[in-house]
Short mmCIF file of C-alpha atoms and ligand atoms in Angstrom, two decimals:
data_model
loop_
_atom_site.label_atom_id
_atom_site.label_comp_id
_atom_site.label_asym_id
_atom_site.label_seq_id
_atom_site.Cartn_x
_atom_site.Cartn_y
_atom_site.Cartn_z
CA PRO A 1 1.84 -20.90 5.28
CA ALA A 2 4.14 -23.09 3.21
CA ASP A 3 3.86 -21.15 -0.03
CA ALA A 4 3.92 -17.57 1.19
CA ALA A 5 7.24 -15.91 1.93
CA PRO A 6 7.63 -13.39 4.74
CA PRO A 7 8.42 -9.80 3.75
CA GLY A 8 11.97 -10.07 5.05
CA GLU A 9 14.19 -7.81 7.14
CA ARG A 10 13.79 -4.67 5.08
CA ASP A 11 10.03 -4.80 5.07
CA VAL A 12 8.78 -1.29 4.23
CA ILE A 13 6.76 -1.22 1.01
CA ALA A 14 6.46 1.90 -1.18
CA THR A 15 3.38 1.97 -3.42
CA LEU A 16 4.33 3.86 -6.56
CA PHE A 17 0.74 4.19 -7.68
CA GLN A 18 0.40 4.34 -11.47
CA TRP A 19 4.11 4.94 -12.04
CA ASN A 20 5.39 3.67 -15.38
CA TRP A 21 7.97 0.90 -15.39
CA PRO A 22 11.01 3.02 -16.32
CA SER A 23 10.14 5.54 -13.59
CA VAL A 24 9.80 2.76 -11.01
CA ALA A 25 13.22 1.46 -12.06
CA ALA A 26 14.77 4.91 -11.63
CA ALA A 27 13.08 5.33 -8.25
CA CYS A 28 14.42 1.96 -7.06
CA ARG A 29 17.95 2.97 -8.06
CA GLU A 30 17.93 6.57 -6.86
CA GLN A 31 15.48 6.68 -3.96
CA LEU A 32 13.95 3.45 -2.67
CA GLY A 33 17.15 1.40 -2.44
CA PRO A 34 19.28 4.14 -0.85
CA ASP A 35 16.44 5.08 1.52
CA GLY A 36 16.06 1.52 2.80
CA TYR A 37 12.67 0.60 1.36
CA GLY A 38 12.45 -3.19 1.05
CA ALA A 39 9.89 -3.38 -1.74
CA VAL A 40 7.87 -1.46 -4.25
CA GLN A 41 4.22 -2.19 -5.02
CA VAL A 42 3.45 -1.45 -8.65
CA SER A 43 0.09 -0.96 -10.37
CA PRO A 44 -1.59 -3.79 -12.32
CA SER A 45 0.63 -5.36 -14.95
CA ALA A 46 -1.93 -7.09 -17.17
CA GLU A 47 -3.44 -5.76 -20.41
CA HIS A 48 -6.41 -3.59 -19.47
CA VAL A 49 -9.27 -1.64 -21.04
CA VAL A 50 -8.46 1.76 -22.51
CA LEU A 51 -11.13 4.37 -21.83
CA GLY A 52 -10.01 7.36 -23.84
CA ALA A 53 -13.50 8.84 -24.05
CA GLU A 54 -13.52 8.97 -20.25
CA GLY A 55 -10.09 10.60 -20.10
CA TYR A 56 -8.12 7.44 -19.25
CA PRO A 57 -9.26 7.18 -15.62
CA TRP A 58 -6.78 5.48 -13.26
CA TRP A 59 -9.25 2.68 -12.59
CA GLN A 60 -9.29 1.39 -16.17
CA ASP A 61 -6.24 -0.63 -15.12
CA TYR A 62 -8.41 -2.67 -12.71
CA GLN A 63 -10.30 -4.14 -15.68
CA PRO A 64 -8.05 -6.81 -17.22
CA VAL A 65 -8.59 -7.86 -20.82
CA SER A 66 -5.89 -10.54 -20.92
CA TYR A 67 -2.86 -11.62 -18.92
CA ARG A 68 -0.37 -10.21 -21.39
CA ILE A 69 2.21 -8.13 -19.56
CA ASP A 70 2.84 -6.22 -22.80
CA SER A 71 1.63 -2.73 -23.24
CA THR A 72 -0.17 -1.56 -20.21
CA ARG A 73 -0.16 2.22 -20.08
CA ARG A 74 2.99 1.81 -17.97
CA GLY A 75 5.19 0.17 -20.56
CA THR A 76 6.23 -3.00 -22.33
CA ARG A 77 7.13 -6.44 -21.06
CA ALA A 78 10.81 -5.67 -21.71
CA GLU A 79 10.52 -2.50 -19.63
CA PHE A 80 8.76 -4.45 -16.90
CA ALA A 81 11.55 -7.06 -16.83
CA ASP A 82 14.20 -4.35 -16.79
CA MET A 83 12.41 -2.64 -13.89
CA VAL A 84 12.48 -5.85 -11.84
CA ARG A 85 16.21 -6.32 -12.51
CA THR A 86 17.01 -2.70 -11.65
CA CYS A 87 14.99 -2.84 -8.42
CA HIS A 88 16.69 -6.08 -7.40
CA ASP A 89 20.12 -4.56 -8.07
CA ALA A 90 19.07 -1.77 -5.67
CA GLY A 91 17.94 -4.32 -3.04
CA VAL A 92 14.25 -3.61 -3.60
CA LYS A 93 11.69 -6.36 -4.14
CA VAL A 94 8.80 -5.95 -6.54
CA TYR A 95 5.19 -6.72 -5.61
CA VAL A 96 2.50 -6.59 -8.28
CA ASP A 97 -1.11 -5.55 -7.77
CA ALA A 98 -2.77 -8.70 -9.13
CA VAL A 99 -6.33 -8.29 -10.40
CA VAL A 100 -7.66 -11.82 -10.60
CA ASN A 101 -11.19 -11.79 -9.19
CA HIS A 102 -12.63 -10.37 -12.36
CA MET A 103 -12.14 -9.11 -15.89
CA THR A 104 -13.85 -6.03 -17.39
CA GLY A 105 -17.06 -4.21 -16.55
CA GLN A 106 -17.70 -2.59 -19.93
CA GLU A 107 -21.06 -3.27 -21.59
CA THR A 108 -19.70 -2.68 -25.08
CA CYS A 109 -16.94 -4.67 -26.77
CA GLY A 110 -13.53 -3.10 -27.25
CA THR A 111 -9.79 -3.53 -27.66
CA GLY A 112 -7.35 -3.72 -24.77
CA SER A 113 -4.09 -1.86 -24.26
CA ALA A 114 -2.10 -4.62 -25.99
CA GLY A 115 -4.57 -4.97 -28.88
CA SER A 116 -6.66 -7.94 -27.69
CA ALA A 117 -10.35 -7.87 -28.52
CA TYR A 118 -12.82 -8.35 -25.66
CA CYS A 119 -16.50 -8.31 -24.80
CA HIS A 120 -18.14 -8.62 -21.37
CA TYR A 121 -17.61 -12.37 -20.59
CA THR A 122 -15.53 -13.09 -23.73
CA TYR A 123 -11.75 -12.79 -23.53
CA ASP A 124 -10.17 -14.97 -26.21
CA GLN A 125 -6.61 -13.94 -25.45
CA ALA A 126 -7.04 -14.96 -21.80
CA GLY A 127 -8.96 -18.08 -22.80
CA TYR A 128 -12.16 -17.15 -20.95
CA GLY A 129 -15.74 -17.50 -22.16
CA TYR A 130 -19.21 -17.05 -20.67
CA ASP A 131 -19.04 -20.25 -18.58
CA ASP A 132 -15.84 -19.20 -16.84
CA PHE A 133 -17.80 -16.50 -14.98
CA HIS A 134 -20.26 -16.44 -12.12
CA HIS A 135 -23.75 -15.35 -13.06
CA CYS A 136 -25.19 -15.03 -9.58
CA GLY A 137 -28.77 -14.25 -10.50
CA ARG A 138 -29.27 -11.52 -7.93
CA ASN A 139 -30.40 -7.90 -7.93
CA GLY A 140 -31.50 -7.87 -11.56
CA ASN A 141 -28.01 -7.18 -12.92
CA ASP A 142 -25.86 -9.65 -10.95
CA ASP A 143 -24.17 -6.79 -9.05
CA ILE A 144 -23.18 -6.97 -5.38
CA VAL A 145 -25.51 -4.91 -3.23
CA ASN A 146 -25.48 -6.57 0.19
CA TYR A 147 -22.02 -6.91 1.75
CA ARG A 148 -23.59 -8.83 4.64
CA ASP A 149 -24.30 -11.75 2.33
CA ARG A 150 -21.25 -13.95 1.78
CA TYR A 151 -22.61 -15.66 -1.33
CA GLU A 152 -23.39 -12.34 -2.97
CA VAL A 153 -20.02 -10.76 -2.20
CA GLN A 154 -18.13 -13.70 -3.66
CA ASN A 155 -20.35 -14.72 -6.56
CA CYS A 156 -21.94 -11.51 -7.78
CA GLU A 157 -20.20 -8.67 -9.58
CA LEU A 158 -18.19 -5.94 -7.91
CA VAL A 159 -19.34 -2.81 -9.77
CA ASN A 160 -20.33 -4.85 -12.86
CA LEU A 161 -16.89 -6.48 -13.22
CA ALA A 162 -17.25 -9.93 -14.85
CA ASP A 163 -16.68 -12.23 -11.87
CA LEU A 164 -14.42 -15.19 -12.58
CA ASP A 165 -15.46 -18.63 -11.39
CA THR A 166 -12.39 -18.99 -9.22
CA GLY A 167 -13.70 -22.29 -7.90
CA SER A 168 -12.97 -24.00 -11.22
CA ASP A 169 -9.64 -25.61 -12.01
CA ARG A 170 -9.67 -24.13 -15.51
CA VAL A 171 -9.84 -20.57 -14.16
CA ARG A 172 -7.39 -21.30 -11.34
CA ASP A 173 -4.86 -22.68 -13.82
CA ARG A 174 -5.12 -19.63 -16.06
CA ILE A 175 -4.75 -17.15 -13.22
CA ALA A 176 -1.83 -19.13 -11.80
CA ALA A 177 -0.15 -19.13 -15.23
CA TYR A 178 -0.29 -15.32 -15.15
CA LEU A 179 1.14 -15.14 -11.63
CA ASN A 180 3.86 -17.63 -12.59
CA ASP A 181 4.67 -15.59 -15.68
CA LEU A 182 5.28 -12.65 -13.34
CA LEU A 183 7.42 -14.84 -11.08
CA SER A 184 9.45 -15.88 -14.13
CA LEU A 185 10.22 -12.18 -14.63
CA GLY A 186 11.54 -12.06 -11.08
CA VAL A 187 8.55 -10.62 -9.24
CA ASP A 188 8.68 -11.22 -5.46
CA GLY A 189 5.09 -10.96 -4.36
CA PHE A 190 1.49 -10.01 -4.98
CA ARG A 191 -1.17 -7.71 -3.61
CA ILE A 192 -4.27 -9.79 -4.30
CA ASP A 193 -6.88 -7.24 -5.38
CA ALA A 194 -10.47 -7.74 -4.20
CA ALA A 195 -9.51 -10.91 -2.32
CA LYS A 196 -12.68 -10.59 -0.22
CA HIS A 197 -14.63 -11.35 -3.37
CA MET A 198 -13.01 -14.76 -3.69
CA PRO A 199 -13.43 -17.49 -1.06
CA SER A 200 -10.25 -17.88 0.97
CA GLU A 201 -9.98 -21.41 -0.40
CA ASP A 202 -9.89 -20.08 -3.97
CA VAL A 203 -7.06 -17.69 -3.14
CA GLY A 204 -5.32 -20.59 -1.43
CA ALA A 205 -5.65 -22.66 -4.60
CA LEU A 206 -3.82 -19.89 -6.50
CA VAL A 207 -1.06 -19.60 -3.91
CA SER A 208 -0.53 -23.35 -3.96
CA ARG A 209 -0.04 -23.22 -7.75
CA LEU A 210 2.85 -20.74 -7.54
CA ASP A 211 6.16 -22.04 -8.89
CA ARG A 212 8.05 -20.63 -5.95
CA PRO A 213 7.28 -18.88 -2.66
CA ALA A 214 6.14 -15.28 -2.99
CA TYR A 215 5.01 -12.66 -0.50
CA VAL A 216 1.21 -12.58 -0.65
CA TYR A 217 -0.97 -9.89 0.90
CA GLN A 218 -4.66 -9.83 0.34
CA GLU A 219 -7.00 -6.88 0.02
CA VAL A 220 -9.73 -8.02 2.39
CA LEU A 221 -11.27 -4.86 3.82
CA TYR A 222 -12.88 -5.28 7.19
CA GLY A 223 -16.45 -4.00 7.20
CA ASP A 224 -18.69 -3.67 10.28
CA GLY A 225 -21.22 -6.47 10.39
CA GLU A 226 -19.81 -8.24 7.36
CA PRO A 227 -19.44 -12.02 7.52
CA ILE A 228 -16.19 -12.11 5.52
CA THR A 229 -13.22 -11.09 7.66
CA PRO A 230 -9.50 -10.56 7.04
CA GLU A 231 -8.73 -13.30 9.56
CA GLU A 232 -10.20 -15.97 7.29
CA TYR A 233 -7.43 -15.34 4.78
CA LEU A 234 -4.39 -15.58 7.06
CA GLY A 235 -3.66 -19.14 5.93
CA ASN A 236 -2.86 -17.82 2.45
CA GLY A 237 -0.56 -14.99 3.50
CA ASP A 238 -0.88 -11.50 4.95
CA VAL A 239 -3.84 -9.12 4.77
CA TYR A 240 -4.71 -5.44 4.68
CA ASP A 241 -6.49 -3.96 7.65
CA GLN A 242 -8.12 -0.68 6.77
CA ARG A 243 -9.15 -0.17 10.40
CA TYR A 244 -5.56 0.85 11.15
CA ALA A 245 -5.69 3.73 8.66
CA ARG A 246 -9.12 4.89 9.76
CA ASP A 247 -8.35 4.67 13.46
CA LEU A 248 -5.16 6.65 13.02
CA ALA A 249 -6.96 9.31 10.98
CA ARG A 250 -9.61 9.62 13.69
CA ILE A 251 -7.02 9.88 16.45
CA PHE A 252 -5.04 12.55 14.58
CA ASN A 253 -8.09 14.50 13.42
CA SER A 254 -10.41 14.45 16.39
CA GLU A 255 -8.99 12.56 19.34
CA ARG A 256 -5.60 12.60 21.09
CA LEU A 257 -2.25 11.14 20.16
CA ALA A 258 -1.94 10.05 23.79
CA TYR A 259 -4.40 7.26 22.89
CA LEU A 260 -1.72 5.69 20.69
CA ARG A 261 0.07 4.19 23.67
CA GLU A 262 -1.68 0.85 23.16
CA PHE A 263 -2.23 1.17 19.41
CA GLY A 264 -2.53 -2.19 17.70
CA THR A 265 -4.41 -4.16 15.09
CA ALA A 266 -7.09 -6.80 15.39
CA VAL A 267 -5.17 -8.93 12.91
CA PRO A 268 -1.86 -10.21 14.37
CA SER A 269 0.95 -7.71 13.77
CA GLU A 270 3.10 -10.26 11.91
CA GLN A 271 0.44 -10.75 9.26
CA VAL A 272 -0.96 -7.30 8.63
CA VAL A 273 0.06 -4.73 6.05
CA VAL A 274 -0.62 -1.27 7.46
CA PHE A 275 -0.80 2.11 5.76
CA ILE A 276 -1.89 5.68 6.35
CA ASP A 277 -3.82 5.76 3.09
CA ASN A 278 -4.06 3.83 -0.16
CA HIS A 279 -5.21 4.70 -3.66
CA ASP A 280 -8.87 4.12 -2.77
CA SER A 281 -8.96 5.84 0.61
CA GLN A 282 -7.01 8.76 -0.81
CA ARG A 283 -10.07 9.41 -2.92
CA GLY A 284 -12.54 9.79 -0.09
CA GLY A 285 -12.05 6.95 2.35
CA GLY A 286 -11.76 8.80 5.65
CA THR A 287 -7.99 8.60 5.96
CA LEU A 288 -5.22 11.16 6.05
CA THR A 289 -3.64 11.98 2.68
CA TYR A 290 -0.89 14.15 1.25
CA ARG A 291 -3.33 17.06 1.51
CA ASP A 292 -2.90 16.95 5.29
CA GLY A 293 0.72 18.04 4.86
CA SER A 294 2.74 17.94 8.08
CA ARG A 295 0.07 15.94 9.89
CA TYR A 296 0.39 13.31 7.15
CA SER A 297 4.15 13.22 7.72
CA LEU A 298 3.63 12.79 11.45
CA ALA A 299 1.23 9.90 10.87
CA ASN A 300 3.69 8.19 8.55
CA ALA A 301 6.46 8.80 11.10
CA PHE A 302 4.32 7.12 13.75
CA MET A 303 3.61 4.13 11.49
CA LEU A 304 7.30 3.70 10.71
CA ALA A 305 8.40 4.11 14.34
CA TRP A 306 5.74 1.90 15.92
CA PRO A 307 6.30 -1.87 15.87
CA VAL A 308 2.99 -3.00 14.40
CA GLY A 309 2.51 -4.52 10.97
CA THR A 310 4.36 -4.34 7.69
CA PRO A 311 4.25 -0.65 6.75
CA LYS A 312 3.26 0.49 3.28
CA VAL A 313 3.91 4.07 2.21
CA MET A 314 1.58 5.53 -0.41
CA SER A 315 3.03 7.58 -3.24
CA GLY A 316 1.04 9.02 -6.08
CA TYR A 317 0.15 12.07 -8.11
CA THR A 318 -1.76 15.26 -7.45
CA PHE A 319 -5.47 15.17 -8.34
CA ASP A 320 -8.78 16.90 -7.69
CA ASP A 321 -11.12 14.67 -9.63
CA TYR A 322 -11.78 11.12 -8.37
CA ASP A 323 -11.31 9.63 -11.83
CA ALA A 324 -8.21 11.59 -12.86
CA GLY A 325 -5.44 9.39 -14.17
CA PRO A 326 -1.75 10.15 -13.86
CA PRO A 327 -0.03 12.70 -16.13
CA SER A 328 -0.12 11.09 -19.57
CA ASP A 329 0.52 11.64 -23.25
CA ALA A 330 -2.36 12.02 -25.72
CA ALA A 331 -2.61 8.24 -26.17
CA GLY A 332 -3.01 7.69 -22.43
CA ASN A 333 0.50 6.38 -21.76
CA THR A 334 1.72 7.44 -18.35
CA ALA A 335 4.36 10.16 -18.35
CA ASP A 336 7.62 9.68 -16.50
CA ALA A 337 7.23 10.51 -12.83
CA ASP A 338 8.97 13.70 -11.78
CA CYS A 339 9.29 14.39 -8.08
CA GLY A 340 10.30 17.97 -8.86
CA SER A 341 6.94 18.63 -10.51
CA ALA A 342 3.76 19.59 -8.67
CA ALA A 343 1.90 16.97 -10.72
CA TRP A 344 3.53 14.19 -8.71
CA GLN A 345 3.38 14.01 -4.92
CA CYS A 346 6.20 11.51 -4.33
CA GLU A 347 5.20 11.08 -0.70
CA HIS A 348 7.78 8.28 -0.43
CA ASP A 349 10.45 10.91 -0.99
CA TRP A 350 9.20 13.53 1.50
CA LEU A 351 12.17 13.98 3.80
CA PRO A 352 10.48 12.97 7.08
CA ILE A 353 8.91 9.91 5.49
CA ARG A 354 11.97 8.62 3.65
CA ASN A 355 14.19 9.18 6.68
CA MET A 356 11.80 7.31 8.95
CA VAL A 357 12.25 4.25 6.73
CA ALA A 358 15.90 4.16 7.85
CA PHE A 359 14.72 4.68 11.45
CA HIS A 360 12.31 1.75 11.06
CA ASN A 361 15.12 -0.49 9.78
CA GLU A 362 17.53 0.64 12.50
CA VAL A 363 15.17 -0.11 15.41
CA ARG A 364 13.89 -3.44 14.08
CA GLY A 365 13.19 -5.89 16.91
CA GLU A 366 13.60 -3.30 19.68
CA PRO A 367 10.77 -2.85 22.16
CA VAL A 368 8.89 0.38 22.78
CA VAL A 369 10.47 2.07 25.82
CA ARG A 370 10.07 5.28 27.80
CA TRP A 371 6.64 6.25 26.50
CA TRP A 372 5.67 9.77 27.50
CA ASP A 373 2.66 11.88 26.56
CA ASN A 374 1.13 15.14 27.70
CA GLY A 375 -2.35 13.66 27.90
CA GLY A 376 -3.12 15.45 24.65
CA ASP A 377 -1.46 15.49 21.27
CA THR A 378 2.21 15.24 22.16
CA ILE A 379 3.80 11.81 22.50
CA ALA A 380 7.33 10.47 22.73
CA PHE A 381 8.79 6.99 22.86
CA GLY A 382 11.97 5.07 22.30
CA ARG A 383 12.74 1.82 20.55
CA GLY A 384 15.20 0.20 22.91
CA GLY A 385 18.54 1.96 22.83
CA LYS A 386 18.37 2.51 19.07
CA GLY A 387 15.83 5.23 18.40
CA TYR A 388 13.61 7.88 19.94
CA VAL A 389 10.83 9.97 18.45
CA VAL A 390 8.76 12.93 19.66
CA LEU A 391 5.56 13.73 17.75
CA ASN A 392 3.68 16.94 18.50
CA ASP A 393 0.32 17.39 16.81
CA GLU A 394 -0.72 20.23 19.13
CA SER A 395 -1.48 23.52 17.43
CA SER A 396 1.21 25.13 19.57
CA ALA A 397 4.89 24.45 20.14
CA VAL A 398 6.24 22.42 23.06
CA THR A 399 9.18 24.40 24.41
CA GLY A 400 11.93 23.94 26.93
CA ARG A 401 11.22 20.30 27.65
CA SER A 402 13.79 17.60 28.22
CA PHE A 403 13.16 14.09 26.92
CA HIS A 404 14.51 10.92 28.47
CA THR A 405 15.78 8.44 25.91
CA ALA A 406 17.60 5.12 26.26
CA LEU A 407 20.04 6.18 23.53
CA PRO A 408 23.79 6.08 24.06
CA GLU A 409 25.44 9.43 24.69
CA GLY A 410 26.19 11.32 21.50
CA THR A 411 25.10 13.88 18.95
CA TYR A 412 22.23 12.88 16.70
CA CYS A 413 20.82 14.30 13.51
CA ASP A 414 17.08 14.98 13.70
CA VAL A 415 16.02 12.86 10.74
CA LEU A 416 12.60 14.50 10.51
CA HIS A 417 14.42 17.66 9.39
CA GLY A 418 17.78 16.71 8.01
CA ASP A 419 20.08 14.17 6.45
CA VAL A 420 23.48 13.09 7.64
CA ALA A 421 26.00 14.50 5.16
CA ASP A 422 29.75 15.10 5.34
CA GLY A 423 29.84 14.13 8.98
CA GLY A 424 27.20 16.71 9.89
CA CYS A 425 23.42 17.10 9.72
CA THR A 426 21.67 19.26 7.13
CA GLY A 427 19.05 20.02 9.82
CA PRO A 428 19.14 20.42 13.58
CA ALA A 429 21.19 18.02 15.71
CA TYR A 430 20.70 17.17 19.39
CA ARG A 431 23.14 16.20 22.09
CA VAL A 432 21.99 13.24 24.21
CA ASN A 433 23.84 13.23 27.53
CA ALA A 434 25.28 10.26 29.41
CA ASP A 435 21.94 9.76 31.19
CA GLY A 436 19.97 9.73 27.96
CA TRP A 437 18.44 13.21 28.22
CA PHE A 438 18.14 15.83 25.51
CA ARG A 439 16.33 19.12 25.39
CA ALA A 440 14.31 20.30 22.42
CA ASP A 441 11.73 22.85 21.34
CA ILE A 442 9.18 21.21 19.06
CA GLY A 443 6.95 23.20 16.76
CA ALA A 444 3.24 22.73 16.23
CA HIS A 445 2.47 19.70 14.03
CA ASP A 446 6.12 18.76 14.08
CA GLY A 447 8.53 16.35 15.73
CA VAL A 448 12.05 15.12 16.37
CA ALA A 449 13.43 11.68 15.52
CA LEU A 450 16.86 10.41 16.55
CA HIS A 451 18.42 7.02 15.87
CA THR A 452 21.75 5.31 16.14
CA GLY A 453 22.09 5.13 12.35
CA ALA A 454 22.19 8.94 12.17
CA ARG A 455 24.81 9.96 14.76
CA ILE A 456 27.27 12.65 13.82
C1 ARE B 1 -15.33 1.46 -12.44
C2 ARE B 1 -16.46 2.45 -12.26
C3 ARE B 1 -17.75 1.72 -11.97
C4 ARE B 1 -18.05 0.73 -13.09
C5 ARE B 1 -16.87 -0.22 -13.22
C6 ARE B 1 -17.03 -1.21 -14.36
O1 ARE B 1 -16.14 3.34 -11.18
O2 ARE B 1 -18.80 2.67 -11.89
O3 ARE B 1 -19.20 -0.02 -12.79
O4 ARE B 1 -15.67 0.54 -13.46
O5 ARE B 1 -17.10 -0.54 -15.57
C7 ARE B 1 -11.42 0.43 -9.04
C8 ARE B 1 -12.33 1.64 -8.81
C9 ARE B 1 -13.73 1.39 -9.30
C10 ARE B 1 -13.72 0.94 -10.76
C11 ARE B 1 -12.93 -0.36 -10.77
C12 ARE B 1 -12.84 -0.99 -12.17
O6 ARE B 1 -12.35 1.90 -7.41
O7 ARE B 1 -14.44 2.62 -9.20
O8 ARE B 1 -15.04 0.76 -11.22
O9 ARE B 1 -11.57 -0.07 -10.36
O10 ARE B 1 -12.32 -0.11 -13.09
C13 ARE B 1 -14.90 -2.83 -2.30
C14 ARE B 1 -14.05 -4.07 -2.57
C15 ARE B 1 -12.58 -3.74 -2.74
C16 ARE B 1 -12.38 -2.63 -3.77
C17 ARE B 1 -13.21 -1.44 -3.31
C18 ARE B 1 -13.09 -0.27 -4.30
O11 ARE B 1 -14.23 -5.02 -1.51
O12 ARE B 1 -11.91 -4.91 -3.17
O13 ARE B 1 -14.60 -1.82 -3.23
N1 ARE B 1 -10.95 -2.28 -3.95
C19 ARE B 1 -10.14 -2.81 -5.07
C20 ARE B 1 -9.21 -1.76 -5.64
C21 ARE B 1 -10.02 -0.73 -6.40
C22 ARE B 1 -10.62 -1.38 -7.63
C23 ARE B 1 -11.09 -2.75 -7.37
C24 ARE B 1 -10.90 -3.40 -6.18
C25 ARE B 1 -11.63 -3.51 -8.52
O14 ARE B 1 -8.41 -1.22 -4.63
O15 ARE B 1 -9.26 0.40 -6.76
O16 ARE B 1 -11.75 -0.59 -8.12
O17 ARE B 1 -10.50 -4.13 -9.15
C26 ARE B 1 -17.01 -1.35 2.33
C27 ARE B 1 -16.70 -2.82 2.08
C28 ARE B 1 -15.53 -2.98 1.13
C29 ARE B 1 -15.79 -2.21 -0.14
C30 ARE B 1 -16.03 -0.74 0.20
C31 ARE B 1 -16.30 0.12 -1.01
O18 ARE B 1 -15.96 -0.76 3.08
O19 ARE B 1 -16.38 -3.45 3.34
O20 ARE B 1 -15.34 -4.35 0.82
O21 ARE B 1 -14.65 -2.33 -1.00
O22 ARE B 1 -17.14 -0.64 1.10
O23 ARE B 1 -17.44 -0.33 -1.66
CA1 CA B 2 -15.73 -13.34 -7.07
#
């Protein structure tokens, strides 16, 4: 598509879910850039409702009040702009979660995070009134009930959220002005939230109004038996495919890793953003999450080693309650993220995950070679002569086995357990002989990953 830019050579996205702008900037400088992440996905940047009585739930941010970038709970416009500059200096692009299908779902009027007054269907600061919204006339309250009905999904309200008439030029121009404001601050791309709830043509009309090319990926969740499919949106840019995350979770939890030999996506690999979990599925969507510990690391390692899709790594905070927002001050402003604190998970910084980003970059373009599996939950494969990974999700160790790589002879740091430092490896290292063989004992729910960027 003419107006959508590809993700580029360093394509791995880190989602710093709910992180405030200064913390994202620090992460770009200290972690994401050095680790080889190509981009960060940040949480919604527009003024949103503030639901203090409900404890500032994370999802208040998905109810825009205006398109002011000032004063979300994550910081000011100046902090946002500074974040973009800092990330760019670190070689990291910035993608914004763009909520443009709807405005708020509150029945009572209120004041947004930047001080703008709003009511359901009246948003003066954004320039929207009653007629700028769909009023679909279904189900008594205009809410979506039947996902098998295209009209309903795109013209009724997703959980009571005032549904913008994205078919109108007035609305399209206003949304595009917001996206272009973000581009003027240097933003590189957009996750289009709830894209399924807008006809593909309406999303296309927004993309065609962008002042310059941006990377666009659309949240169009595949649902069994639903008429609206991710494929319909490929002309606008890339898409999510939640089947990838669910299939991987099923294979890890109740099937066999050996089945991964042919693992692919229904949507073409070049146009699909894949992930192990996202902020929705993390809260009960049948995917693996940080709570799965080493199995979660193995799944991320597989995603980053396997040449399918544009990988997105989830990173968030610790929670028990579905609604719980991030650590905040009394006014609901998000606290600085602290990877040393148990309140933040920082999955993007878990050693096996961050080191597999470098593996992913190193093996780019290389084919899968020398697949081996035990018929159960141990698999191994190479990526040309650049990398080799063994993943063992058996509940027992695999011992005394030799693995046949296509790597050049040498000594390699196992990047699932160590970093290259001072010419050595802070974890175990393996000697690959002139014929490509190395011998390793691999623990239960553990692995080994070697690549040519981590030779010692
Ligand atoms: C909240 C309250 C609601 C209340 C509403 C308005 O929870 O009870 O009515 O506010 O006051 C997030 C939260 C919602 C929250 C909303 C607004 O998840 O709970 O509502 O913010 O604050 C469908 C959509 C898909 C959507 C998922 C959640 O197709 O686009 O539902 N995902 C995105 C974001 C969400 C976000 C929104 C959209 C809204 O990632 O975090 O909501 O901006 C099948 C279908 C899918 C469907 C799925 C779940 O799989 O195939 O299409 O996803 O079921 O219904
Ligand atoms: Ca809609």
